Amino acid sequence: MIRAACRSALLLGLFALLFAPAFLLAAEVVVIKNARVIDGTGDAPLEGASVLVVDGRVRAVATKVAVPKGATVVDGTGKTIIPGLFNLHGHIGLVKGLAQARQNYTRENVLEQLRRYLQYGVTSVLSLGTDFEPMFAIRAEQRGGKLDGARVYTAGRGFTVKGGYPAVLPGMAGVAREVSTAEEARRQVEELAVQRVDVVKVWVDDHLGRYEKLPPPIYSAIIEQAHKHRLKVMAHLFSLNDAKGLVEAGLDGMAHSIRDTDIDDELVARLKKRGTFAVPTLARDASLFIYADSPSWLDDPFFVKGQPADAVAGVRSEAYKKRVVDDPDYPKLRGFLTQAQRNLRRLHDSGVRIAFGTDSGPPARFQGWFEHWELQLMVEAGLQPMDALVAATRTSAEALGVARDLGTLQPGKHADFVILDANPLDDIRNTRKIHSVWQAGRKVADRL
């Protein structure tokens, strides 16, 4: 009844709109007709529906929409429309091919990777903790109306301890902020506030005991200082005990799954009390061992056509397979993914907010492709396709605090959406059957 009343109100608003010829004459109007619409709210799909877009924003989603004179009309018969995917954990600009290096971070490389995300239907992405000045300039241009690639959000440079993970990794020297005291960390949070970052990132991980990790007094100071500026904090983490300490200190979002053991009632209770969201990044965990298996998707045109040829050739090589198998942690890696999937199911079933992210962007973590693979891994963990889609659209936008404009196909929001040739509720892998990608009401990509 409520939904029917809302649709009636929308139709009345549309009727009024159609009798405002001066407004329509100046507006850019698009109508996608007769499609199945999954709006991202979790409600049942609307069959045979039309989406009316005016000046880049959704004006109406209904089964009966009058087509304004002069509108661009797209036949959606047999198609499914979903909101653009929203990746809440990516990295941009540091990698070319399979090489990670600070000197790769250029405006051109950042834009190329944002465009790659977009062609895969990832219309928004949070770059989490590895960004330099080119990112801030591009973000400012986008917010001024010059969209180029996925809508981008940034954490600037995140925090780790002196000599900690990931600063010790190849190509990562000077990327993370390495701090040794709470006072130093607070001062650097102030620098991030001046940059108007969208979130603050911390790494709390000793990489299976190999390195020092950010201690509670420092990460607590970072969280407290960030919250003074109304900035949310997300944490790279691995263990249950670290998750408990971070959430107790006020953490807003877990940027990875717990992978060392089963989560317990205590963590669930803390997450729900705090409202902390969880980002699984299952594709990241799978990528650490999957190339040893020569997965069949390495030959999938949807993967190959959208990715750099040298990177694809690299992960196919025998040398790369050997590198994966020679990792001393290789025997444990499949178990970490299984643990992460089990914990994701427990968190979801317990009512913890599940957002969406992949940690794509570092070497061999393929931007765009990983987001579709993540959806599959979430469903394999026990979530329903609708649950995974809501996480990848509405919940991610809510978690970042931008749901007023993004995340669902509802009136007033940016018209960022993907038209699919098949229904992802029948098979989540149907998100890969992209017909076209739309951003701000304009078609920006066709199928790969």
PDB file of N, CA, C and O in Angstrom, residues 207-208 210 324-334 336:
ATOM      1  N   HIS A 207      51.048  -8.772   9.614  1.00  0.00           N
ATOM      2  CA  HIS A 207      51.342  -9.679   8.500  1.00  0.00           C
ATOM      3  C   HIS A 207      51.866 -11.013   9.022  1.00  0.00           C
ATOM      4  O   HIS A 207      52.966 -11.450   8.717  1.00  0.00           O
ATOM      5  N   LEU A 208      51.019 -11.649   9.826  1.00  0.00           N
ATOM      6  CA  LEU A 208      51.308 -12.957  10.421  1.00  0.00           C
ATOM      7  C   LEU A 208      52.592 -12.927  11.258  1.00  0.00           C
ATOM      8  O   LEU A 208      53.404 -13.852  11.241  1.00  0.00           O
ATOM      9  N   ARG A 210      55.180 -10.803  11.155  1.00  0.00           N
ATOM     10  CA  ARG A 210      56.446 -10.406  10.544  1.00  0.00           C
ATOM     11  C   ARG A 210      56.874  -8.976  10.900  1.00  0.00           C
ATOM     12  O   ARG A 210      58.058  -8.666  10.903  1.00  0.00           O
ATOM     13  N   VAL A 324      53.437 -17.572  -6.755  1.00  0.00           N
ATOM     14  CA  VAL A 324      52.316 -17.752  -5.830  1.00  0.00           C
ATOM     15  C   VAL A 324      52.552 -18.955  -4.929  1.00  0.00           C
ATOM     16  O   VAL A 324      52.403 -18.881  -3.702  1.00  0.00           O
ATOM     17  N   VAL A 325      52.933 -20.067  -5.521  1.00  0.00           N
ATOM     18  CA  VAL A 325      53.114 -21.305  -4.764  1.00  0.00           C
ATOM     19  C   VAL A 325      54.307 -21.218  -3.818  1.00  0.00           C
ATOM     20  O   VAL A 325      54.309 -21.819  -2.732  1.00  0.00           O
ATOM     21  N   ASP A 326      55.306 -20.440  -4.204  1.00  0.00           N
ATOM     22  CA  ASP A 326      56.500 -20.315  -3.371  1.00  0.00           C
ATOM     23  C   ASP A 326      56.315 -19.401  -2.167  1.00  0.00           C
ATOM     24  O   ASP A 326      57.181 -19.343  -1.282  1.00  0.00           O
ATOM     25  N   ASP A 327      55.207 -18.694  -2.120  1.00  0.00           N
ATOM     26  CA  ASP A 327      54.919 -17.855  -0.950  1.00  0.00           C
ATOM     27  C   ASP A 327      54.868 -18.760   0.286  1.00  0.00           C
ATOM     28  O   ASP A 327      54.122 -19.750   0.311  1.00  0.00           O
ATOM     29  N   PRO A 328      55.639 -18.464   1.327  1.00  0.00           N
ATOM     30  CA  PRO A 328      55.622 -19.342   2.518  1.00  0.00           C
ATOM     31  C   PRO A 328      54.250 -19.452   3.172  1.00  0.00           C
ATOM     32  O   PRO A 328      53.992 -20.421   3.904  1.00  0.00           O
ATOM     33  N   ASP A 329      53.367 -18.486   2.907  1.00  0.00           N
ATOM     34  CA  ASP A 329      52.025 -18.543   3.489  1.00  0.00           C
ATOM     35  C   ASP A 329      51.027 -19.280   2.598  1.00  0.00           C
ATOM     36  O   ASP A 329      49.853 -19.430   2.972  1.00  0.00           O
ATOM     37  N   TYR A 330      51.471 -19.742   1.441  1.00  0.00           N
ATOM     38  CA  TYR A 330      50.552 -20.353   0.469  1.00  0.00           C
ATOM     39  C   TYR A 330      49.675 -21.454   1.076  1.00  0.00           C
ATOM     40  O   TYR A 330      48.462 -21.490   0.809  1.00  0.00           O
ATOM     41  N   PRO A 331      50.203 -22.354   1.897  1.00  0.00           N
ATOM     42  CA  PRO A 331      49.344 -23.419   2.438  1.00  0.00           C
ATOM     43  C   PRO A 331      48.187 -22.910   3.301  1.00  0.00           C
ATOM     44  O   PRO A 331      47.213 -23.638   3.516  1.00  0.00           O
ATOM     45  N   LYS A 332      48.279 -21.673   3.785  1.00  0.00           N
ATOM     46  CA  LYS A 332      47.245 -21.138   4.675  1.00  0.00           C
ATOM     47  C   LYS A 332      46.179 -20.318   3.946  1.00  0.00           C
ATOM     48  O   LYS A 332      45.124 -20.025   4.521  1.00  0.00           O
ATOM     49  N   LEU A 333      46.476 -19.916   2.718  1.00  0.00           N
ATOM     50  CA  LEU A 333      45.680 -18.870   2.083  1.00  0.00           C
ATOM     51  C   LEU A 333      44.253 -19.291   1.773  1.00  0.00           C
ATOM     52  O   LEU A 333      43.315 -18.501   1.911  1.00  0.00           O
ATOM     53  N   ARG A 334      44.048 -20.510   1.334  1.00  0.00           N
ATOM     54  CA  ARG A 334      42.675 -20.958   1.044  1.00  0.00           C
ATOM     55  C   ARG A 334      41.848 -20.984   2.329  1.00  0.00           C
ATOM     56  O   ARG A 334      40.656 -20.658   2.314  1.00  0.00           O
ATOM     57  N   PHE A 336      42.176 -18.960   4.806  1.00  0.00           N
ATOM     58  CA  PHE A 336      41.807 -17.592   5.159  1.00  0.00           C
ATOM     59  C   PHE A 336      40.550 -17.164   4.408  1.00  0.00           C
ATOM     60  O   PHE A 336      39.678 -16.498   4.970  1.00  0.00           O
TER      61      PHE A 336
END
